[in-house]
Amino acid sequence: MKNKYLQILLMSLSQMSCIEVNNIITPGDRPVIEAYLAPGSTVSMKVYTEIPYTSEDSAYSKPVEGLKIKITGDDGLDVILTEKEEGTYVSTQKLGKAGTTYKMSFSHNNRTISAETTLPQAPENFKIDLTEIARIARDFSAGFTPGQGGPGGGFQQETNSTINITWDNPDNVYHFVAAQSIESNPTQILIPPPSNGNFPARPARRFNNQPVLTNSSSINGQSFEYFGRYAIILYRLNPDYAALYENTSTTSQNIATPVSTITNGLGIFTGINADTLILNVKKKQ
């Protein structure tokens, strides 16, 4: 899945040259990798083409096909990834426990692309102070005129809830929180007016907070777009993920090479670990 981090990364790649020490690489030659490794899980890894700054052919990255990718662990596990679909490579084997280091390698454009990562420990003492909140259903499918009966005007007022999230972080490492609707067919809280470009046709079922080095975070109750159960997920991150996130602030006025720990490649190959709690968003009567 191309998440927003990879999309921003690819935009950044279009603004840079591709010169390494003692090794000039033609723009577009380096693959862009996206892989998140978790203990006890199978591997899914995406490989895309780099978008060179000088490219006039396409503004889009393309999947890289036909690779032979191997991952080896210091626990003795050897994992061969097979191509499930264009540019997406998966394993049938599950990775080992937290603390294990895995190395990845494959050949591309006559170079060896490689990276390694260690699976982090699970988050500790993860808690949320609310397990249920109530929101008011809003149905504007019949249309409304802005300023005449819109949200907050002539309607029942909604008391906003804040979900406070805490965990232990004695090692001062990065964490981030995500919320994911886990209903098979969730009901939208706000039904937008017809043909109104200010509202998405179908809001995202998942959203994330930014990575933090603290031991707490919070979610605004109005961030939830659907009724029903949400998985509140706390991820513990390796430093390379957080560094990439911070680097996505690159603009045309502040051009910088995206952070990457991949030899002869770009992107992210990192370990993550997570814990999950459940929050219910019910309809206020």
Short mmCIF file of C-alpha atoms in Angstrom, two decimals:
data_model
loop_
_atom_site.label_atom_id
_atom_site.label_comp_id
_atom_site.label_asym_id
_atom_site.label_seq_id
_atom_site.Cartn_x
_atom_site.Cartn_y
_atom_site.Cartn_z
CA MET A 1 0.00 0.00 0.00
CA LYS A 2 1.36 3.34 -1.02
CA ASN A 3 0.90 5.40 2.10
CA LYS A 4 1.32 9.14 2.30
CA TYR A 5 4.92 8.80 3.56
CA LEU A 6 6.03 7.00 0.41
CA GLN A 7 4.14 9.42 -1.82
CA ILE A 8 5.87 12.41 -0.24
CA LEU A 9 9.16 10.55 -0.44
CA LEU A 10 8.72 10.00 -4.17
CA MET A 11 7.93 13.69 -4.66
CA SER A 12 11.16 14.50 -2.86
CA LEU A 13 13.07 12.10 -5.06
CA SER A 14 11.99 14.02 -8.15
CA GLN A 15 13.94 17.03 -6.86
CA MET A 16 17.35 15.49 -6.38
CA SER A 17 20.39 14.33 -8.31
CA CYS A 18 21.84 10.87 -7.79
CA ILE A 19 25.57 11.10 -7.05
CA GLU A 20 27.25 8.83 -4.51
CA VAL A 21 30.87 8.98 -3.38
CA ASN A 22 33.08 7.41 -6.08
CA ASN A 23 30.02 5.94 -7.78
CA ILE A 24 27.92 7.98 -10.21
CA ILE A 25 24.45 6.49 -10.60
CA THR A 26 22.27 7.52 -13.52
CA PRO A 27 19.14 9.37 -12.41
CA GLY A 28 16.31 6.87 -12.04
CA ASP A 29 18.59 3.85 -11.51
CA ARG A 30 18.01 3.42 -7.79
CA PRO A 31 14.92 1.51 -6.67
CA VAL A 32 12.60 2.92 -4.02
CA ILE A 33 11.72 0.38 -1.34
CA GLU A 34 8.88 0.27 1.16
CA ALA A 35 8.91 -2.53 3.75
CA TYR A 36 7.84 -2.70 7.39
CA LEU A 37 8.88 -5.83 9.28
CA ALA A 38 7.02 -6.93 12.41
CA PRO A 39 7.65 -9.86 14.79
CA GLY A 40 5.61 -12.96 14.01
CA SER A 41 4.35 -11.55 10.69
CA THR A 42 4.94 -12.29 7.04
CA VAL A 43 6.83 -9.75 4.90
CA SER A 44 5.35 -7.51 2.21
CA MET A 45 7.80 -5.32 0.32
CA LYS A 46 7.09 -2.87 -2.49
CA VAL A 47 9.75 -1.82 -5.00
CA TYR A 48 9.25 1.18 -7.28
CA THR A 49 11.34 3.13 -9.75
CA GLU A 50 12.93 6.40 -8.73
CA ILE A 51 11.62 9.54 -10.42
CA PRO A 52 14.70 11.42 -11.68
CA TYR A 53 14.76 15.21 -11.55
CA THR A 54 15.44 15.34 -15.30
CA SER A 55 12.58 13.01 -16.23
CA GLU A 56 10.09 14.29 -18.81
CA ASP A 57 8.52 10.91 -19.57
CA SER A 58 6.32 10.39 -16.53
CA ALA A 59 5.46 12.02 -13.24
CA TYR A 60 4.76 8.65 -11.65
CA SER A 61 6.87 5.94 -10.14
CA LYS A 62 6.45 2.46 -11.61
CA PRO A 63 6.68 -0.99 -10.00
CA VAL A 64 9.93 -2.91 -10.46
CA GLU A 65 9.20 -6.47 -11.56
CA GLY A 66 11.12 -9.73 -11.72
CA LEU A 67 13.38 -9.30 -8.68
CA LYS A 68 14.81 -12.12 -6.59
CA ILE A 69 14.77 -10.82 -3.02
CA LYS A 70 16.23 -12.64 -0.04
CA ILE A 71 15.99 -11.82 3.66
CA THR A 72 18.22 -13.53 6.22
CA GLY A 73 17.99 -13.29 9.99
CA ASP A 74 20.56 -13.68 12.72
CA ASP A 75 18.17 -16.31 14.11
CA GLY A 76 19.05 -18.55 11.14
CA LEU A 77 15.84 -17.83 9.21
CA ASP A 78 16.13 -17.49 5.41
CA VAL A 79 13.17 -15.89 3.65
CA ILE A 80 12.68 -15.75 -0.12
CA LEU A 81 10.17 -13.17 -1.33
CA THR A 82 7.99 -14.00 -4.32
CA GLU A 83 6.23 -11.47 -6.55
CA LYS A 84 2.54 -11.38 -5.65
CA GLU A 85 1.72 -8.59 -8.09
CA GLU A 86 3.66 -5.98 -10.04
CA GLY A 87 6.36 -4.63 -7.74
CA THR A 88 4.98 -6.27 -4.58
CA TYR A 89 6.99 -9.10 -3.04
CA VAL A 90 5.74 -11.24 -0.15
CA SER A 91 6.80 -14.15 2.02
CA THR A 92 4.91 -17.17 3.28
CA GLN A 93 7.23 -17.51 6.28
CA LYS A 94 6.72 -15.43 9.41
CA LEU A 95 9.52 -13.49 11.02
CA GLY A 96 10.87 -14.29 14.46
CA LYS A 97 10.77 -12.43 17.74
CA ALA A 98 11.63 -8.87 18.70
CA GLY A 99 15.37 -8.18 18.87
CA THR A 100 16.13 -10.21 15.74
CA THR A 101 18.13 -8.49 12.98
CA TYR A 102 17.21 -9.15 9.34
CA LYS A 103 19.25 -8.35 6.23
CA MET A 104 17.69 -7.88 2.79
CA SER A 105 19.44 -8.03 -0.59
CA PHE A 106 18.71 -8.28 -4.30
CA SER A 107 20.35 -7.37 -7.61
CA HIS A 108 19.10 -4.45 -9.71
CA ASN A 109 20.81 -2.65 -12.60
CA ASN A 110 24.02 -4.63 -11.94
CA ARG A 111 24.21 -3.44 -8.35
CA THR A 112 23.47 -5.14 -5.06
CA ILE A 113 20.69 -3.41 -3.16
CA SER A 114 20.82 -4.16 0.56
CA ALA A 115 19.54 -3.05 3.95
CA GLU A 116 19.12 -4.36 7.46
CA THR A 117 16.90 -3.68 10.42
CA THR A 118 16.22 -4.99 13.91
CA LEU A 119 12.70 -5.76 15.10
CA PRO A 120 11.97 -3.46 18.06
CA GLN A 121 10.37 -4.51 21.32
CA ALA A 122 6.60 -4.10 21.76
CA PRO A 123 5.23 -0.88 23.31
CA GLU A 124 5.01 -1.00 27.09
CA ASN A 125 2.04 -0.24 29.38
CA PHE A 126 -0.19 1.06 26.55
CA LYS A 127 -3.40 2.68 27.86
CA ILE A 128 -6.30 4.85 26.63
CA ASP A 129 -8.48 6.79 29.05
CA LEU A 130 -11.73 6.27 27.09
CA THR A 131 -13.05 3.09 25.49
CA GLU A 132 -16.24 4.67 24.11
CA ILE A 133 -17.27 8.07 22.77
CA ALA A 134 -20.52 9.38 21.26
CA ARG A 135 -20.89 11.44 18.10
CA ILE A 136 -23.91 13.01 16.45
CA ALA A 137 -24.94 11.75 13.01
CA ARG A 138 -25.13 14.52 10.40
CA ASP A 139 -26.98 13.91 7.12
CA PHE A 140 -26.63 16.65 4.49
CA SER A 141 -27.45 14.39 1.54
CA ALA A 142 -30.45 16.63 0.75
CA GLY A 143 -28.08 19.58 0.58
CA PHE A 144 -27.68 22.73 2.64
CA THR A 145 -26.66 26.35 2.12
CA PRO A 146 -23.45 27.31 3.97
CA GLY A 147 -24.29 29.55 6.91
CA GLN A 148 -27.95 28.43 6.93
CA GLY A 149 -28.30 25.27 8.97
CA GLY A 150 -24.82 23.89 8.42
CA PRO A 151 -22.76 22.14 11.06
CA GLY A 152 -23.12 24.05 14.35
CA GLY A 153 -26.03 26.14 13.07
CA GLY A 154 -29.53 25.05 14.04
CA PHE A 155 -28.38 21.55 14.95
CA GLN A 156 -27.74 19.74 18.19
CA GLN A 157 -24.33 20.75 19.47
CA GLU A 158 -21.71 18.06 19.89
CA THR A 159 -19.46 17.85 22.92
CA ASN A 160 -15.99 17.05 21.68
CA SER A 161 -14.15 14.16 23.35
CA THR A 162 -10.39 13.83 23.58
CA ILE A 163 -8.88 10.36 23.88
CA ASN A 164 -5.68 10.52 25.91
CA ILE A 165 -3.13 7.81 25.17
CA THR A 166 -0.14 6.91 27.34
CA TRP A 167 2.68 4.36 27.38
CA ASP A 168 6.03 3.80 29.03
CA ASN A 169 9.05 5.10 27.14
CA PRO A 170 12.14 4.73 29.35
CA ASP A 171 14.46 4.47 26.33
CA ASN A 172 13.12 7.67 24.73
CA VAL A 173 12.33 6.02 21.37
CA TYR A 174 9.81 7.05 18.72
CA HIS A 175 6.17 5.94 18.85
CA PHE A 176 3.11 6.91 16.87
CA VAL A 177 -0.61 6.26 17.19
CA ALA A 178 -2.99 5.16 14.42
CA ALA A 179 -6.76 4.68 14.45
CA GLN A 180 -8.32 2.15 12.06
CA SER A 181 -12.02 1.39 11.61
CA ILE A 182 -12.43 -2.38 11.92
CA GLU A 183 -16.09 -2.64 10.91
CA SER A 184 -16.70 -4.47 7.64
CA ASN A 185 -19.11 -1.81 6.36
CA PRO A 186 -19.03 1.18 8.71
CA THR A 187 -21.62 3.97 8.66
CA GLN A 188 -20.35 7.48 8.01
CA ILE A 189 -20.91 10.00 10.79
CA LEU A 190 -21.35 12.88 8.36
CA ILE A 191 -23.17 12.28 5.07
CA PRO A 192 -22.02 15.12 2.79
CA PRO A 193 -24.16 17.18 0.40
CA PRO A 194 -24.36 15.86 -3.16
CA SER A 195 -21.59 16.97 -5.55
CA ASN A 196 -19.76 19.06 -2.97
CA GLY A 197 -16.02 19.01 -3.57
CA ASN A 198 -15.33 20.20 -0.03
CA PHE A 199 -16.24 16.76 1.31
CA PRO A 200 -14.58 13.47 0.30
CA ALA A 201 -17.00 10.94 -1.17
CA ARG A 202 -15.78 8.33 1.29
CA PRO A 203 -13.47 9.45 4.11
CA ALA A 204 -10.40 7.43 5.00
CA ARG A 205 -10.97 4.63 7.48
CA ARG A 206 -7.54 5.14 9.02
CA PHE A 207 -5.57 8.13 10.28
CA ASN A 208 -2.24 8.57 12.07
CA ASN A 209 -0.65 10.93 14.55
CA GLN A 210 2.92 12.05 13.92
CA PRO A 211 5.79 10.14 15.58
CA VAL A 212 6.79 11.45 19.01
CA LEU A 213 9.62 10.85 21.47
CA THR A 214 7.36 11.37 24.48
CA ASN A 215 5.16 8.88 26.37
CA SER A 216 1.76 10.29 25.46
CA SER A 217 -0.45 11.42 22.61
CA SER A 218 -4.11 12.27 22.07
CA ILE A 219 -6.84 11.95 19.45
CA ASN A 220 -9.58 14.49 18.88
CA GLY A 221 -12.96 12.73 18.91
CA GLN A 222 -14.03 14.62 15.80
CA SER A 223 -11.24 12.92 13.85
CA PHE A 224 -13.35 9.76 13.66
CA GLU A 225 -15.36 9.60 10.45
CA TYR A 226 -17.35 6.40 11.10
CA PHE A 227 -19.47 4.81 13.78
CA GLY A 228 -18.40 1.49 15.24
CA ARG A 229 -15.24 -0.08 16.55
CA TYR A 230 -11.80 1.37 15.96
CA ALA A 231 -8.46 -0.28 16.61
CA ILE A 232 -6.25 2.24 18.39
CA ILE A 233 -2.75 1.08 17.49
CA LEU A 234 0.45 2.19 19.17
CA TYR A 235 3.57 1.58 17.06
CA ARG A 236 7.10 1.51 18.39
CA LEU A 237 9.50 2.67 15.68
CA ASN A 238 13.11 2.36 14.72
CA PRO A 239 14.92 5.71 14.27
CA ASP A 240 15.10 5.43 10.45
CA TYR A 241 11.30 5.56 10.11
CA ALA A 242 11.02 8.70 12.21
CA ALA A 243 13.92 10.30 10.32
CA LEU A 244 12.14 9.69 7.03
CA TYR A 245 8.93 11.19 8.42
CA GLU A 246 10.74 14.33 9.54
CA ASN A 247 12.47 14.60 6.16
CA THR A 248 9.18 14.73 4.25
CA SER A 249 9.00 18.47 4.98
CA THR A 250 11.38 18.94 2.00
CA THR A 251 10.12 21.56 -0.46
CA SER A 252 11.38 23.15 -3.65
CA GLN A 253 12.72 25.94 -1.45
CA ASN A 254 14.52 23.47 0.84
CA ILE A 255 15.71 20.61 -1.34
CA ALA A 256 17.32 17.75 0.56
CA THR A 257 18.10 14.11 -0.19
CA PRO A 258 15.49 11.91 1.51
CA VAL A 259 16.89 9.92 4.41
CA SER A 260 17.53 6.27 3.58
CA THR A 261 19.53 3.44 5.13
CA ILE A 262 19.33 1.34 1.95
CA THR A 263 22.61 0.73 0.11
CA ASN A 264 22.27 1.64 -3.60
CA GLY A 265 18.58 2.32 -3.06
CA LEU A 266 16.11 4.69 -1.47
CA GLY A 267 13.04 4.39 0.71
CA ILE A 268 12.43 2.50 3.93
CA PHE A 269 13.25 -1.01 5.17
CA THR A 270 12.55 -0.99 8.87
CA GLY A 271 11.25 -2.95 11.82
CA ILE A 272 8.13 -1.97 13.75
CA ASN A 273 6.18 -3.42 16.68
CA ALA A 274 2.70 -2.59 17.93
CA ASP A 275 0.00 -3.06 20.51
CA THR A 276 -3.75 -2.53 19.99
CA LEU A 277 -6.72 -1.41 22.09
CA ILE A 278 -10.35 -1.01 21.02
CA LEU A 279 -12.42 2.20 21.03
CA ASN A 280 -16.15 2.26 20.20
CA VAL A 281 -17.64 5.31 18.46
CA LYS A 282 -21.39 5.15 19.08
CA LYS A 283 -24.26 7.26 17.77
CA LYS A 284 -25.49 9.87 20.21
CA GLN A 285 -29.24 9.58 20.75
#
